[in-house]
PDB file of C-alpha atoms in Angstrom:
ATOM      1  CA  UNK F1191     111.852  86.496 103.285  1.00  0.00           C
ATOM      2  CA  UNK F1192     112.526  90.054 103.336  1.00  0.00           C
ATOM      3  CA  UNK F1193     113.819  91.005  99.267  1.00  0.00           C
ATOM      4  CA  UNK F1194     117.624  92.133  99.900  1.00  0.00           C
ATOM      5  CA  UNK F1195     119.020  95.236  99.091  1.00  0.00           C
ATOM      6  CA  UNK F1196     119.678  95.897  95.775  1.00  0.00           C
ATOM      7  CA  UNK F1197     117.750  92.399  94.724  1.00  0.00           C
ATOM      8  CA  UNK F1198     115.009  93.750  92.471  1.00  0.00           C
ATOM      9  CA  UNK F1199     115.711  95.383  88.860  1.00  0.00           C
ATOM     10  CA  UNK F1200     115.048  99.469  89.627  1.00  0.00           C
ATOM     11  CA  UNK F1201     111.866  99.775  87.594  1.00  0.00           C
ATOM     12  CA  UNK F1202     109.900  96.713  89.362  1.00  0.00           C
ATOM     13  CA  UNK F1203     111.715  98.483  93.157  1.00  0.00           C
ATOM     14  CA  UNK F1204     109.990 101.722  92.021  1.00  0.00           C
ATOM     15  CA  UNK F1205     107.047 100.165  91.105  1.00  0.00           C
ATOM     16  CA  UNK F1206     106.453  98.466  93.866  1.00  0.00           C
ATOM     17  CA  UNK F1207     107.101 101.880  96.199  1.00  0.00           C
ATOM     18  CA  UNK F1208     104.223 103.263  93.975  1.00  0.00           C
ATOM     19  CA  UNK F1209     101.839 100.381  94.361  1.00  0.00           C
ATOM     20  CA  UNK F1210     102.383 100.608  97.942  1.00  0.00           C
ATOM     21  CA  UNK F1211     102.330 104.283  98.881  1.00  0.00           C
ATOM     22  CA  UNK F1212      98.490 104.800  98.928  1.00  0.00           C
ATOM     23  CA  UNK F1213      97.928 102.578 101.238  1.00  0.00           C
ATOM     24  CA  UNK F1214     100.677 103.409 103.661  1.00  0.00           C
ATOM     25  CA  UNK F1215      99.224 106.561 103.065  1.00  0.00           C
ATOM     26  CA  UNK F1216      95.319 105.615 103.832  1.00  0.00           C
ATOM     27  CA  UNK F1217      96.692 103.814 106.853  1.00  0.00           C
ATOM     28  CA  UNK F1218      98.546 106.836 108.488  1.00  0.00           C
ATOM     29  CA  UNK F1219      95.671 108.832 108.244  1.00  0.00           C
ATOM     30  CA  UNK F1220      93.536 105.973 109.588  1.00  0.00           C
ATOM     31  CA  UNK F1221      96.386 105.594 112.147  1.00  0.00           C
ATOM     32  CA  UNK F1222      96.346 109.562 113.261  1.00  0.00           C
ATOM     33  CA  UNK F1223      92.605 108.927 113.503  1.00  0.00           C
ATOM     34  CA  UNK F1224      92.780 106.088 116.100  1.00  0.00           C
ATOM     35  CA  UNK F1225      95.195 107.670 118.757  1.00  0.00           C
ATOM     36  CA  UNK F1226      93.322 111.132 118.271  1.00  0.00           C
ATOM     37  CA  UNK F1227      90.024 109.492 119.374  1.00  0.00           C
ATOM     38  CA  UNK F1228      91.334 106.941 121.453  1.00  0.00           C
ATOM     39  CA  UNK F1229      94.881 107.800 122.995  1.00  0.00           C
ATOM     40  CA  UNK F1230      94.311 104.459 125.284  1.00  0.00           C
ATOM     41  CA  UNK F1231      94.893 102.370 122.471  1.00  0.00           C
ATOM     42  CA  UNK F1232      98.531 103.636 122.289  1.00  0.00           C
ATOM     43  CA  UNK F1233     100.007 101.134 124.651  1.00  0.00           C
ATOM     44  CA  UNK F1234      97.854  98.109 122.451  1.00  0.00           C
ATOM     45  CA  UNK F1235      99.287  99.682 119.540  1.00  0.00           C
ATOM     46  CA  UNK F1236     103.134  99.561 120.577  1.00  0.00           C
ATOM     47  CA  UNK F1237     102.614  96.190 121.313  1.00  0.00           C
ATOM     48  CA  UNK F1238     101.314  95.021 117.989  1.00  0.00           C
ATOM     49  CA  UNK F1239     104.245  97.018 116.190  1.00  0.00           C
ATOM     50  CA  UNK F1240     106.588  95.297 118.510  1.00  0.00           C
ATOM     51  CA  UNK F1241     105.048  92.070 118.265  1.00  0.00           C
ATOM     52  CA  UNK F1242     105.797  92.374 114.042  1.00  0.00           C
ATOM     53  CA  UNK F1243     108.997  93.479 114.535  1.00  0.00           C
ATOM     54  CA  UNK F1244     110.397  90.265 116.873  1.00  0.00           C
ATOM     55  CA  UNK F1245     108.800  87.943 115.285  1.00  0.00           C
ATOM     56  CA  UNK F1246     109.667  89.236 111.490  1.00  0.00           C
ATOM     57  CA  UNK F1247     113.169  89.647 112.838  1.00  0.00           C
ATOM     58  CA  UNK F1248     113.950  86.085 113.606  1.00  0.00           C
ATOM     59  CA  UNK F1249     115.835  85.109 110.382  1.00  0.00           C
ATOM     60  CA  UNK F1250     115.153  80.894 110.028  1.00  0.00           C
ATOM     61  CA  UNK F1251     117.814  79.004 107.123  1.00  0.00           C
ATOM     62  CA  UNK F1252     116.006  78.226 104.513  1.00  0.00           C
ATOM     63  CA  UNK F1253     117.205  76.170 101.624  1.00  0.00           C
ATOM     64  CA  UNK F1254     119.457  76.750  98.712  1.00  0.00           C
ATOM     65  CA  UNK F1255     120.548  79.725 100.699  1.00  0.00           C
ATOM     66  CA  UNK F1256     117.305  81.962 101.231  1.00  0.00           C
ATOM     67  CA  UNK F1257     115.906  82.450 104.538  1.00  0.00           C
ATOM     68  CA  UNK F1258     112.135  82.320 105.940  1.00  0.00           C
ATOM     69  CA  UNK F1259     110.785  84.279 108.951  1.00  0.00           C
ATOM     70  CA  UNK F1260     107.156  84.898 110.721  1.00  0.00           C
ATOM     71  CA  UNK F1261     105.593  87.646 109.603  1.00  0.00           C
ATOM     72  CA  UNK F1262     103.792  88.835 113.031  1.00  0.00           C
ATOM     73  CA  UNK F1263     101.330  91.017 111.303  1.00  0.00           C
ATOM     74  CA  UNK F1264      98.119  88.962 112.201  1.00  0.00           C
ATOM     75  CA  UNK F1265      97.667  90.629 115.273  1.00  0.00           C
ATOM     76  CA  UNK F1266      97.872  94.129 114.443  1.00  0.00           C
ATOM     77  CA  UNK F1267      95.451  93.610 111.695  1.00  0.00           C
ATOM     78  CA  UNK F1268      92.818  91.818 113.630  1.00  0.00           C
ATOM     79  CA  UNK F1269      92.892  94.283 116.730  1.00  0.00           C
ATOM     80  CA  UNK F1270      93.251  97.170 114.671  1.00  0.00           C
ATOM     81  CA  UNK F1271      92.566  96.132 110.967  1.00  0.00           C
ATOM     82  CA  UNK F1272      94.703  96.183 108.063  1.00  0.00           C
ATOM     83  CA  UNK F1273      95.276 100.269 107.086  1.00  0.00           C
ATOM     84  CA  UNK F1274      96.668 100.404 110.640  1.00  0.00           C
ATOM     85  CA  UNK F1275      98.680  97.424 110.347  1.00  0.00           C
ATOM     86  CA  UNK F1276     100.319  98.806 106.795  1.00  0.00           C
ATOM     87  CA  UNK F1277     102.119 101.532 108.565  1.00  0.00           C
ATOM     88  CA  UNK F1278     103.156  99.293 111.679  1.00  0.00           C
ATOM     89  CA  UNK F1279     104.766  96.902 109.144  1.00  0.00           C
ATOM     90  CA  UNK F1280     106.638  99.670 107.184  1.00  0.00           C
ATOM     91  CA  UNK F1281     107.656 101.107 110.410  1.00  0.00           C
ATOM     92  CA  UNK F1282     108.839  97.746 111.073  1.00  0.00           C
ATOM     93  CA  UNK F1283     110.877  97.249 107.968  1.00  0.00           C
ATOM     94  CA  UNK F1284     112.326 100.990 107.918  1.00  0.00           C
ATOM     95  CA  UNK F1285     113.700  99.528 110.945  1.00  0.00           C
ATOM     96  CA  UNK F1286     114.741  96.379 110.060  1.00  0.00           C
ATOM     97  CA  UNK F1287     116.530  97.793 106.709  1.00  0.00           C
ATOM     98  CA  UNK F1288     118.263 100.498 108.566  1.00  0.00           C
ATOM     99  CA  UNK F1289     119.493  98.372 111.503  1.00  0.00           C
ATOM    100  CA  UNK F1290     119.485  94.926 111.177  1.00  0.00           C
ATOM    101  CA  UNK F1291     120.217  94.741 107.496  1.00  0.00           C
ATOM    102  CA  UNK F1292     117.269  92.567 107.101  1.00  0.00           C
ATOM    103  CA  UNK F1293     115.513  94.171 103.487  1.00  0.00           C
ATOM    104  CA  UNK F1294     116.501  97.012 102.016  1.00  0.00           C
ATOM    105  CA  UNK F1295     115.418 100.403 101.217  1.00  0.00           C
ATOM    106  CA  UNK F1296     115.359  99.772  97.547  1.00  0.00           C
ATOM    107  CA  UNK F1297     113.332  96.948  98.460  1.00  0.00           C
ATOM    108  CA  UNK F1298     111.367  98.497 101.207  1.00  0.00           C
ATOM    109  CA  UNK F1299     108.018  98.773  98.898  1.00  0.00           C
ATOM    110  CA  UNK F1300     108.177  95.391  97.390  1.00  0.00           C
ATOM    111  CA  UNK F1301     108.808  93.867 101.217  1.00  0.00           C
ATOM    112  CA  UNK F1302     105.593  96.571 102.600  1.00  0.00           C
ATOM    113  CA  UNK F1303     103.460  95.530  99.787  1.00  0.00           C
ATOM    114  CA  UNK F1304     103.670  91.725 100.500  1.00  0.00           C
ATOM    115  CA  UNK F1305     104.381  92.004 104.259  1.00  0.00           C
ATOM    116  CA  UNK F1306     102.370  95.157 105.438  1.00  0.00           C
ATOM    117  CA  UNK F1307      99.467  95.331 102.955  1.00  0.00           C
ATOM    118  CA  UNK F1308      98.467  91.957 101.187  1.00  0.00           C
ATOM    119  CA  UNK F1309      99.379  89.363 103.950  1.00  0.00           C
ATOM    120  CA  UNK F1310      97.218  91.599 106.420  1.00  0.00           C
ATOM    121  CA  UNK F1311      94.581  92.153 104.108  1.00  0.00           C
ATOM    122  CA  UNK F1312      94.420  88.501 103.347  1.00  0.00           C
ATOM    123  CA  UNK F1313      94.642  87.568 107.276  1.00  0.00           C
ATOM    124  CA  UNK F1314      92.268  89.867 108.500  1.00  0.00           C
ATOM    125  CA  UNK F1315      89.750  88.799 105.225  1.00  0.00           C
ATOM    126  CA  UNK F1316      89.876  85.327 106.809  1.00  0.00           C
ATOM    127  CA  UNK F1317      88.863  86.149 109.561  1.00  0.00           C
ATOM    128  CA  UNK F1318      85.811  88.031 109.290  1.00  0.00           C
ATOM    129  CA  UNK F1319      84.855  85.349 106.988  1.00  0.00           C
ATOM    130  CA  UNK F1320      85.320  82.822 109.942  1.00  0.00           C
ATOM    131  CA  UNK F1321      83.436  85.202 112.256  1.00  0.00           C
ATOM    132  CA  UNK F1322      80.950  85.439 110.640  1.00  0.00           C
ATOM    133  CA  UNK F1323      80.331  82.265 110.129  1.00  0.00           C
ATOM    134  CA  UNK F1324      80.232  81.651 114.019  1.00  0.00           C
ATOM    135  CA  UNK F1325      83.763  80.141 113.951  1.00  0.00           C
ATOM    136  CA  UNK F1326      85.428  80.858 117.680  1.00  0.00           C
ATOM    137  CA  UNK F1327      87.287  83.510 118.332  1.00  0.00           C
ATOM    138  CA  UNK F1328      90.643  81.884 118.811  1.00  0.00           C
ATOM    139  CA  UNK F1329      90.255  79.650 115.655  1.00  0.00           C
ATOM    140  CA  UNK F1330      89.634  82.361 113.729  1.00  0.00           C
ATOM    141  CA  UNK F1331      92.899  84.302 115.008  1.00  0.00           C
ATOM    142  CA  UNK F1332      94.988  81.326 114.175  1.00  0.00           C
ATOM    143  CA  UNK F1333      93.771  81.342 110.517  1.00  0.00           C
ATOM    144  CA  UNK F1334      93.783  84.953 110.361  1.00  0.00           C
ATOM    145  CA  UNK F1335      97.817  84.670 111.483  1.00  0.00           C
ATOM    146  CA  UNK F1336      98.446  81.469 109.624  1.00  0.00           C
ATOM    147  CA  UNK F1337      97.375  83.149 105.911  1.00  0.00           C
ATOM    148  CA  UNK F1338      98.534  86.652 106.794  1.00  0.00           C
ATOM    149  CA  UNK F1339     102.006  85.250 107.182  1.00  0.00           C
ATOM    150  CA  UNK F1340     101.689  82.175 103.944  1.00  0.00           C
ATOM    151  CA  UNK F1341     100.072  85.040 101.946  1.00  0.00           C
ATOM    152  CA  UNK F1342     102.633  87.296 102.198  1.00  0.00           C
ATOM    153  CA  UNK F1343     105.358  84.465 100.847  1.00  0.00           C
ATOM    154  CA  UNK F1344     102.863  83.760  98.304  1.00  0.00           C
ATOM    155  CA  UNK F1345     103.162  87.394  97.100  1.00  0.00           C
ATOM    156  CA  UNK F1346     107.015  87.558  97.315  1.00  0.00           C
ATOM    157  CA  UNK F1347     107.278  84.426  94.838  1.00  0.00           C
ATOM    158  CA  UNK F1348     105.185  86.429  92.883  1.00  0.00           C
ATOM    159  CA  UNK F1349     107.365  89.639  92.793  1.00  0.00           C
ATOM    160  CA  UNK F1350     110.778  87.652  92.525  1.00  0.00           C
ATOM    161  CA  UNK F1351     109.308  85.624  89.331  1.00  0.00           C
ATOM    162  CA  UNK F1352     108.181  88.464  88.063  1.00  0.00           C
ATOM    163  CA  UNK F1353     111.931  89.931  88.004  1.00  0.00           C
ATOM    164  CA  UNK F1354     113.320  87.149  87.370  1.00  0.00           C
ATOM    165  CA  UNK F1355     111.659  84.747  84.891  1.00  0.00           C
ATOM    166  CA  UNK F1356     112.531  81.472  84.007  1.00  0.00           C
ATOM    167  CA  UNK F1357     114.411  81.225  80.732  1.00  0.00           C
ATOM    168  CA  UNK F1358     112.245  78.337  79.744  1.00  0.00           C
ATOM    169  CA  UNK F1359     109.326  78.263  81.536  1.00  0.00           C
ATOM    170  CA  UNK F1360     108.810  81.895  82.241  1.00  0.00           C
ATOM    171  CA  UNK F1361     107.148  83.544  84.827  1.00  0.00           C
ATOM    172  CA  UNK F1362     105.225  80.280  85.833  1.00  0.00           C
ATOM    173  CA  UNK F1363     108.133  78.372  86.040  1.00  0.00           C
ATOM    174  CA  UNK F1364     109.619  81.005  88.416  1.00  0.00           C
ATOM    175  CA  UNK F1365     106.814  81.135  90.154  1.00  0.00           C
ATOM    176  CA  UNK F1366     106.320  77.638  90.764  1.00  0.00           C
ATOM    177  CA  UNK F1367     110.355  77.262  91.807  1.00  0.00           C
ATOM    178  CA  UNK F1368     110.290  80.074  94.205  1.00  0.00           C
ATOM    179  CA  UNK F1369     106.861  79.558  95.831  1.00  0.00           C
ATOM    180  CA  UNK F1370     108.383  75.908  96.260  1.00  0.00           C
ATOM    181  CA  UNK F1371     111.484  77.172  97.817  1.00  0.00           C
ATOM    182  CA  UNK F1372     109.370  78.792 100.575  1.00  0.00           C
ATOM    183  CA  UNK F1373     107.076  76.190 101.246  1.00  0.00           C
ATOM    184  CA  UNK F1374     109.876  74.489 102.779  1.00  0.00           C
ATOM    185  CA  UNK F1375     110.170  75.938 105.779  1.00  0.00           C
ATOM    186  CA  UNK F1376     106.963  78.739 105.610  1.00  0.00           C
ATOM    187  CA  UNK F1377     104.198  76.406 105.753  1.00  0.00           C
ATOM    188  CA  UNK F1378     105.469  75.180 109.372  1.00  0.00           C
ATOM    189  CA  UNK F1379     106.340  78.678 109.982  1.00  0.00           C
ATOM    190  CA  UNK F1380     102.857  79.948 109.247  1.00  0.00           C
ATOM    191  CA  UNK F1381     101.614  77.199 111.701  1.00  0.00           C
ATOM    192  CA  UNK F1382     103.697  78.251 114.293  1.00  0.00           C
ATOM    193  CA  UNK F1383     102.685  81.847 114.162  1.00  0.00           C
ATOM    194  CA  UNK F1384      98.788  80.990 114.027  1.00  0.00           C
ATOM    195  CA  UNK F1385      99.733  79.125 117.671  1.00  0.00           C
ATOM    196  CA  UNK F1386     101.871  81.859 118.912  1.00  0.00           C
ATOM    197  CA  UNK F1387      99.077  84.839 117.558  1.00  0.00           C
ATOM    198  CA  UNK F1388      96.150  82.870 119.993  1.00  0.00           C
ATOM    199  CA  UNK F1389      98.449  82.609 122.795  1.00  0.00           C
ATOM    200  CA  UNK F1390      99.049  86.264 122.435  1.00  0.00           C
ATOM    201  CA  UNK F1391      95.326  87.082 122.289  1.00  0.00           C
ATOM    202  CA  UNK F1392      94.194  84.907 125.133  1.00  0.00           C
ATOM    203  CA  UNK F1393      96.642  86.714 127.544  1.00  0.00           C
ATOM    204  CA  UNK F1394      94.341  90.232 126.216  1.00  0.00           C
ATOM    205  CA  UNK F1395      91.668  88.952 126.371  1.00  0.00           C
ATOM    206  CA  UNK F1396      92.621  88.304 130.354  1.00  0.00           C
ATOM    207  CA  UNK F1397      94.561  91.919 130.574  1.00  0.00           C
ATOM    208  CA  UNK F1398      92.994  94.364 128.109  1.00  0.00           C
ATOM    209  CA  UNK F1399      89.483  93.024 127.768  1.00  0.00           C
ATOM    210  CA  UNK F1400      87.794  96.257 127.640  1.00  0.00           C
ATOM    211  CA  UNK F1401      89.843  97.326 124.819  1.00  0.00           C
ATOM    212  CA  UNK F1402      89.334  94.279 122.541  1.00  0.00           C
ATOM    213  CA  UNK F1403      85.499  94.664 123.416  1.00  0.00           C
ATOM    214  CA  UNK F1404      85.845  98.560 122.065  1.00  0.00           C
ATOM    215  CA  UNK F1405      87.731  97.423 119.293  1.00  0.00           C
ATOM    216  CA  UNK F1406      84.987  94.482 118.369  1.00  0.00           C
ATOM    217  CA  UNK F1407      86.792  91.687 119.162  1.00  0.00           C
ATOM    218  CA  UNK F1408      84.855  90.619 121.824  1.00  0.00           C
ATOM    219  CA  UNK F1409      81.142  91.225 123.296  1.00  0.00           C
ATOM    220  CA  UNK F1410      80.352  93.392 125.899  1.00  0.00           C
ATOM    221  CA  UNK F1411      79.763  90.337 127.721  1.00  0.00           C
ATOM    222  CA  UNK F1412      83.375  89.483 127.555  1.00  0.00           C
ATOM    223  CA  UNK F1413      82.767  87.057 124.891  1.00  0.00           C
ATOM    224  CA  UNK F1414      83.836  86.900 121.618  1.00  0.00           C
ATOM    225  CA  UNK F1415      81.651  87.734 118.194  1.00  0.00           C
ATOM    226  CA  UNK F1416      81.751  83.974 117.300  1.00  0.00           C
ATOM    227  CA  UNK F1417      78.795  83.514 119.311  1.00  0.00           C
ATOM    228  CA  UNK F1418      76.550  86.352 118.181  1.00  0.00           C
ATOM    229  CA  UNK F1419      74.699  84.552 115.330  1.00  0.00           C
ATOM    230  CA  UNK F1420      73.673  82.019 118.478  1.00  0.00           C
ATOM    231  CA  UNK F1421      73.493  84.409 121.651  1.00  0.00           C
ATOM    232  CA  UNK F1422      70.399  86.619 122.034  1.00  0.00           C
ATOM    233  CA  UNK F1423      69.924  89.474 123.991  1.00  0.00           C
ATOM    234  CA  UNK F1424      71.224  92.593 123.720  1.00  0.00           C
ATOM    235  CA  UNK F1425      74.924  92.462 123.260  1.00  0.00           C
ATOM    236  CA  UNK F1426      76.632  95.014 121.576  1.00  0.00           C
ATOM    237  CA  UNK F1427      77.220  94.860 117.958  1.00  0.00           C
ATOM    238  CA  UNK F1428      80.514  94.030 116.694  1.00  0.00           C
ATOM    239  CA  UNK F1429      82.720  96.060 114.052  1.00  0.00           C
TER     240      UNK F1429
END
């Protein structure tokens, strides 16, 4: 879920806005980069933003009266890893908070830290694992998509217990009640999205394959890195 307007206690909303403005920061300037050296990549680019905001704007019931949602951010952090990705997804919620209502601006550094920086970081750490491991390609974009978008739920029952702790059991006891809550309906969500994310990437691979090859996803060869701890020859070298 995206945290609601006005939800968090003012010191843990600023906080969060602090925690999360160096790397929004980082990823601007890695952003500004990226369409400097390679305006091509603009059209890719859009897409991944857009792809966040759809799918992070479909808002799912939930129970006792909270709502889950995918996260989309998956993509943009594989294609163009996860600095890039943190100022897509707080472009994305800007958005969302000013016209759909959906967050907050209060809220908007809690929601960027667990949507925009942790869930891709955690995606996109998953995958390179996988890679490297020889995993293929489109396994290793459904994980990356799966934990980017359970991740980032994981880290909002962590911010929302930390407000608001249990009066018995603390912040474990929030923890455990909230992350519970979200399980619900996330875990199926997060499945959902990991299908969705490969369907996605198989249609670039078939439209934009020389810009996933620039951008490491796949071989020169067309293929993707999963097979270079098997192939020989001399295929280029991935990210």
């Amino acid at each position: 879920m995206h945290i609601a307007e006005g939800f968090l206690p003012p010191a843990h909303a600023i906080a969060w806005g602090v925690a999360s403005a160096p790397f929004v920061v980082h990823g601007v300037r890695a952003l500004t980069r990226e369409v400097r050296e390679h305006p091509e990549s603009t059209l890719l680019l859009g897409a991944s933003g857009a792809f966040t905001f759809v799918l992070s704007a479909l808002k799912l019931p939930s129970v006792t009266g909270s709502c889950s949602h995918p996260t989309g951010t998956g993509l943009g952090a594989i294609l163009f890893r996860p600095p890039i990705m943190a100022v897509l997804g707080t472009i994305t919620l800007l958005f969302q908070a000013l016209l759909l209502a959906h967050g907050g601006l209060t809220t908007l550094g809690a929601n960027v830290f667990s949507m925009a920086i942790v869930g891709p970081w955690a995606g996109y750490g998953v995958y390179r694992l996988l890679r490297r491991f020889g995993v293929p390609l489109m396994v290793t974009v459904f994980f990356g998509a799966f934990f980017a978008d359970l991740v980032t739920y994981c880290v909002t029952s962590v911010q929302l217990a930390l407000a608001f702790p249990d009066p018995s059991s603390g912040f474990l006891g929030a923890l455990g009640k909230f992350g519970s809550i979200f399980a619900v309906t996330q875990i199926p969500l997060a499945v959902s999205e990991g299908l969705l994310t490969v369907l996605v990437m198989r249609l670039l691979v078939q439209s934009s394959k020389g810009e996933l090859t620039r951008l490491g996803v796949l071989l020169t060869g067309g293929q993707s890195r999963a097979g270079a701890g098997t192939e020989t020859g001399n295929k280029a070298v991935a990210r």
